[in-house]
CSV table of C-alpha atoms in Angstrom, one decimal:
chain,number,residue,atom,x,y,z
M,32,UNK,CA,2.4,181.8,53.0
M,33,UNK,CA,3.0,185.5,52.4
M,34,UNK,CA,-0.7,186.4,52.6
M,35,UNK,CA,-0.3,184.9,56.0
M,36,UNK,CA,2.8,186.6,57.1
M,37,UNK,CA,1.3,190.3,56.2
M,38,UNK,CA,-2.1,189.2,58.1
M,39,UNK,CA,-0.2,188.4,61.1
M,40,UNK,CA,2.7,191.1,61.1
M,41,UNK,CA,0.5,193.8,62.7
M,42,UNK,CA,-0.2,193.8,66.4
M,43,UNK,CA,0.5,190.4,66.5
M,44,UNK,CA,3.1,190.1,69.2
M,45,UNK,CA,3.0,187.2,70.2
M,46,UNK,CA,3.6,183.8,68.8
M,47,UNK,CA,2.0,180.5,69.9
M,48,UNK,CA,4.1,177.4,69.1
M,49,UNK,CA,2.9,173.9,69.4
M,50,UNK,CA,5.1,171.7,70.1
M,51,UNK,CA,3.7,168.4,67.9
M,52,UNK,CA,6.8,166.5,66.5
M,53,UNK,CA,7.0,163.6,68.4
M,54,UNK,CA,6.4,159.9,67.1
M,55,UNK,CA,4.7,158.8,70.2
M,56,UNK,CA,6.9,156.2,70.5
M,57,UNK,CA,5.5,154.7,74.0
M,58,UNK,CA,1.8,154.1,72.0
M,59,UNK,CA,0.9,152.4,69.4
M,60,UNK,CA,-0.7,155.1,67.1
M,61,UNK,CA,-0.2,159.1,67.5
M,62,UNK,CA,-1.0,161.1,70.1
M,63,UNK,CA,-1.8,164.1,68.4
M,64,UNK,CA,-4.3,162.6,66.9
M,65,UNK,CA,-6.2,160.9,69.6
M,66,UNK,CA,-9.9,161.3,69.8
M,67,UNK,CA,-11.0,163.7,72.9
M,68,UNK,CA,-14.0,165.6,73.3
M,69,UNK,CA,-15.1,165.2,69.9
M,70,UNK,CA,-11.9,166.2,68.5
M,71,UNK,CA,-8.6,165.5,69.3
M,72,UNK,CA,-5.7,166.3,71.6
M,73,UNK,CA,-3.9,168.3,68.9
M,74,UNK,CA,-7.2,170.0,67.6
M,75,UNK,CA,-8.0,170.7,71.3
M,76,UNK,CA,-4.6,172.3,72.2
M,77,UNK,CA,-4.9,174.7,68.6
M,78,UNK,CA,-8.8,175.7,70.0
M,79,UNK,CA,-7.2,176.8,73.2
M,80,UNK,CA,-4.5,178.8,71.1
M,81,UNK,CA,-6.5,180.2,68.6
M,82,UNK,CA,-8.6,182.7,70.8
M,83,UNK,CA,-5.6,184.3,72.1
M,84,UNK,CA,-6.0,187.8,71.1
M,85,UNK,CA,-3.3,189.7,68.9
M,86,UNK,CA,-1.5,185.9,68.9
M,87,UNK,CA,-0.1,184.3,65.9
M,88,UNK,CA,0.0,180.1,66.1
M,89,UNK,CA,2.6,177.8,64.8
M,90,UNK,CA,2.3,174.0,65.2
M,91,UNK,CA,5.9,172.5,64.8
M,92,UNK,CA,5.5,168.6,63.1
M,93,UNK,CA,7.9,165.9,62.3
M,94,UNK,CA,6.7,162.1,62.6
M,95,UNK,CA,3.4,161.9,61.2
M,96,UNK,CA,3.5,165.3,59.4
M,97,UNK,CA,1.3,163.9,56.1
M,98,UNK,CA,-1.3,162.6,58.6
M,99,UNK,CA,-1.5,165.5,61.5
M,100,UNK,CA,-1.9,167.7,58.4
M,101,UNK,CA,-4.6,166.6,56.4
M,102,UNK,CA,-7.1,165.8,59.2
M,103,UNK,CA,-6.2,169.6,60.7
M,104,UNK,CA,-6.1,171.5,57.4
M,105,UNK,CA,-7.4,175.1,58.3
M,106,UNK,CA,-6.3,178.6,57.1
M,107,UNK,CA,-5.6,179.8,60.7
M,108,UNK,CA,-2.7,177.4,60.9
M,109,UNK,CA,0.8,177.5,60.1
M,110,UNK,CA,2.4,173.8,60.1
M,111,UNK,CA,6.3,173.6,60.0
M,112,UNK,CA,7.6,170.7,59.1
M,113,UNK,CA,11.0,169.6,60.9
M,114,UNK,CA,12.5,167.3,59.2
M,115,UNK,CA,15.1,166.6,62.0
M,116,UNK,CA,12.6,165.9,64.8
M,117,UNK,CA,14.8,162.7,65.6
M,118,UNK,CA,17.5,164.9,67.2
M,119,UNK,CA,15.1,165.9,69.9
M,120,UNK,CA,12.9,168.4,71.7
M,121,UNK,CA,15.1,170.7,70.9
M,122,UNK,CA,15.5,171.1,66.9
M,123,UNK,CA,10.9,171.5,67.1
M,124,UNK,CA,11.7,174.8,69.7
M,125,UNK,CA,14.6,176.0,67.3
M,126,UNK,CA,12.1,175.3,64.1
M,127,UNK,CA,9.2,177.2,65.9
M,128,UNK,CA,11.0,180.2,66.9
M,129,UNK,CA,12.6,180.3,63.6
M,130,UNK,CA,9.9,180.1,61.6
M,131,UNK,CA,7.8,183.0,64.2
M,132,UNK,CA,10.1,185.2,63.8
M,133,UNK,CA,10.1,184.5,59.8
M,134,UNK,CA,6.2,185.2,60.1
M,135,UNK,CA,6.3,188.2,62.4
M,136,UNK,CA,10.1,189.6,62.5
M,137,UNK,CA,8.6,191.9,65.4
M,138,UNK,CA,7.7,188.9,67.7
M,139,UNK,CA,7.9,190.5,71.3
M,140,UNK,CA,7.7,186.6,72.5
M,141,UNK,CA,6.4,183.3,72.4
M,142,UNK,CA,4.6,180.5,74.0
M,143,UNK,CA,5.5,177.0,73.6
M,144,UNK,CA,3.1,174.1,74.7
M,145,UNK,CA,2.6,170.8,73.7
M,146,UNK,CA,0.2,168.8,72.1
M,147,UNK,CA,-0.4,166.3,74.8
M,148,UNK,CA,-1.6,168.6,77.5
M,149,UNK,CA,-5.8,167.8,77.8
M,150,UNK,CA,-6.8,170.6,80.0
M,151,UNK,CA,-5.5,173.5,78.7
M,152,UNK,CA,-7.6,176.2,77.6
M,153,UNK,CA,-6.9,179.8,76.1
M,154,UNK,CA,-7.1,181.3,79.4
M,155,UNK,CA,-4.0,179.4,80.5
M,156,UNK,CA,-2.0,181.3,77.8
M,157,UNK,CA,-3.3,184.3,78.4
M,158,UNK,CA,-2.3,184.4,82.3
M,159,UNK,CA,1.0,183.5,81.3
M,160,UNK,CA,1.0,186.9,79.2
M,161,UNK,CA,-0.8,189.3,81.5
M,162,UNK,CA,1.7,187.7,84.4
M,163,UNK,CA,4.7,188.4,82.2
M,164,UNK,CA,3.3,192.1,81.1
M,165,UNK,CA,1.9,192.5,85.2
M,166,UNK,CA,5.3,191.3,86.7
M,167,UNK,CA,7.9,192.0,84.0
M,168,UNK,CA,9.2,188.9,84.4
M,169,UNK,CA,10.7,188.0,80.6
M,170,UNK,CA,9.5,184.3,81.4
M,171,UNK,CA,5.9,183.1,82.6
M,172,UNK,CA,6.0,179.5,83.3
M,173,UNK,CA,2.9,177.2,84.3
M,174,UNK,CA,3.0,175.6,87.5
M,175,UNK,CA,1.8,171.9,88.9
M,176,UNK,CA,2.6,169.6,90.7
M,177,UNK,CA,5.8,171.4,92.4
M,178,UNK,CA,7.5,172.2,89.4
M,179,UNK,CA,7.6,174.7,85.9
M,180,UNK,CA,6.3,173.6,82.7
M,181,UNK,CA,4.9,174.2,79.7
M,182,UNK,CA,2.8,176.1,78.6
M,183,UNK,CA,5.7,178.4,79.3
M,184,UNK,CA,6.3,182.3,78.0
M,185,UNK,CA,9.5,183.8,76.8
M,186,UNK,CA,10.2,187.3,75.8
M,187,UNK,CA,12.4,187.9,72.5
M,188,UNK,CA,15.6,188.2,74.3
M,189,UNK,CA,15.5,184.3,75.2
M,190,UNK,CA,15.0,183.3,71.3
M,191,UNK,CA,18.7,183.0,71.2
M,192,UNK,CA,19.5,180.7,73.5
M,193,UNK,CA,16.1,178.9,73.0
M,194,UNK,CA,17.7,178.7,69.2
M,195,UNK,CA,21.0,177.5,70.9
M,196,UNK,CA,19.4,174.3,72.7
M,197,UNK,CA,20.9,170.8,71.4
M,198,UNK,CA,19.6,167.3,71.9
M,199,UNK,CA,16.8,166.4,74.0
M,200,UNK,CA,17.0,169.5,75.7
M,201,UNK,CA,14.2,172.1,76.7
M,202,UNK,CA,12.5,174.9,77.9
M,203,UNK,CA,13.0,174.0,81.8
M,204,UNK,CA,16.8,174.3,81.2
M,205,UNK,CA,16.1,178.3,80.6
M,206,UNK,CA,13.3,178.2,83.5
M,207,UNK,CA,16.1,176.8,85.9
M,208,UNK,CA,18.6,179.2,84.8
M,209,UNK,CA,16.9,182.5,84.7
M,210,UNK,CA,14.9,181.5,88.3
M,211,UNK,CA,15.0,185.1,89.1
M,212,UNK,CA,13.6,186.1,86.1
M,213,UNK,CA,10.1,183.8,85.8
M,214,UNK,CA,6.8,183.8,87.2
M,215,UNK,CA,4.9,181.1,88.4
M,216,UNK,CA,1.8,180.6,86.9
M,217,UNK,CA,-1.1,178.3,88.1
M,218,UNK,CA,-2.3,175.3,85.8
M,219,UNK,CA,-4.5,173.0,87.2
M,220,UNK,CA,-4.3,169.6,86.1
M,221,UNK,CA,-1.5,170.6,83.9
M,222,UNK,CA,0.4,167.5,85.0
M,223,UNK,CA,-1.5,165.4,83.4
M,224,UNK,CA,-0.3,164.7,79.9
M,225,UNK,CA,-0.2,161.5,76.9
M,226,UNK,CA,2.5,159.7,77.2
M,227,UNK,CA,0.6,155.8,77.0
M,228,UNK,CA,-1.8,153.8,76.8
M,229,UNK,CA,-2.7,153.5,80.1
M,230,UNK,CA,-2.7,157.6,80.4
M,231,UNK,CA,-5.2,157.7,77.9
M,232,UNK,CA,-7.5,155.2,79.0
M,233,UNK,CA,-7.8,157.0,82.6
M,234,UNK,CA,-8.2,160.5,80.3
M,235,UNK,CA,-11.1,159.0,78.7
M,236,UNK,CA,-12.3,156.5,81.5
């Protein structure tokens, strides 16, 4: 891991944390791993993230840890294991940001996303950055479907309170709270995400 930290210390600024955790408990096998595009949703989600420029990716796993990371064992990425993924969305933000800032102390901010999200693509995460840097708003949020998701940006001086959430709390409880201090960001068909069955089969249909 240190070979990895002094790669990524320099010019890397910002961080790119998957959110991948989850147990999938409304299907009967794990998302993450579902087959889309010859690949997968997870695999798909880690393309998008990898040809960020000057970026640095994290994927955050709990449930299904031994599995996720042998089929997606590559050099570029960073798994971190949270062994309390149970307690909620939460502890996988806290566990990401931790373990960015433990990779690149001089994180100027981060990008969370999740695993389940089929159409995004490394252009998505790089309008949230230009947005942020072209607005100076500390907090670039996708938007769909009349409301603020993830992917979603956050400059350094939210870590702490991202750090600070509990339970099955998330990003949108900063994006409601700081309104005045996020940009809206377009993401087409970023409402469609994994959650059954049923989701999949009309993803793949």
């Amino acid at each position: 891991m240190m070979k990895f930290i002094m790669e990524n210390k320099i010019c890397h600024q910002t961080g790119i944390v998957i959110l991948a955790a989850g147990s999938s408990s409304r299907l009967s096998r794990p998302k993450q791993l579902l087959q889309y595009k010859e690949s997968t949703l997870l695999k798909n989600t880690i393309s998008a993230a990898l040809k960020v420029k000057n970026s640095f990716l994290i994927v955050v796993t709990g449930a299904n840890h031994d599995l996720i990371a042998k089929e997606l064992n590559l050099p570029e990425i960073l798994f971190s294991f949270n062994s309390e993924w149970e307690k909620g969305m939460s502890s996988s933000i806290a566990k990401g940001i931790t373990e960015a800032l433990l990779v690149n102390p001089d994180c100027e901010q981060c990008i969370l996303a999740v695993c389940d999200q089929p159409f995004v693509t490394s252009a998505i995460f790089e309008n949230l950055i230009s947005e942020s840097k072209k607005t100076g708003k500390e907090i670039a949020a996708s938007a769909y479907s009349e409301t603020l998701g993830t992917p979603v940006l956050f400059h350094k001086k939210y870590f702490p309170e991202l750090l600070a959430l509990k339970g099955k709390e998330g990003a949108k409880k900063l994006i409601k709270k700081y309104a005045e201090d996020v940009v809206a960001v377009p993401f087409e068909k970023g409402n469609i995400d994994i959650d059954t069955e049923e989701d999949y089969n009309q993803l793949i249909s």
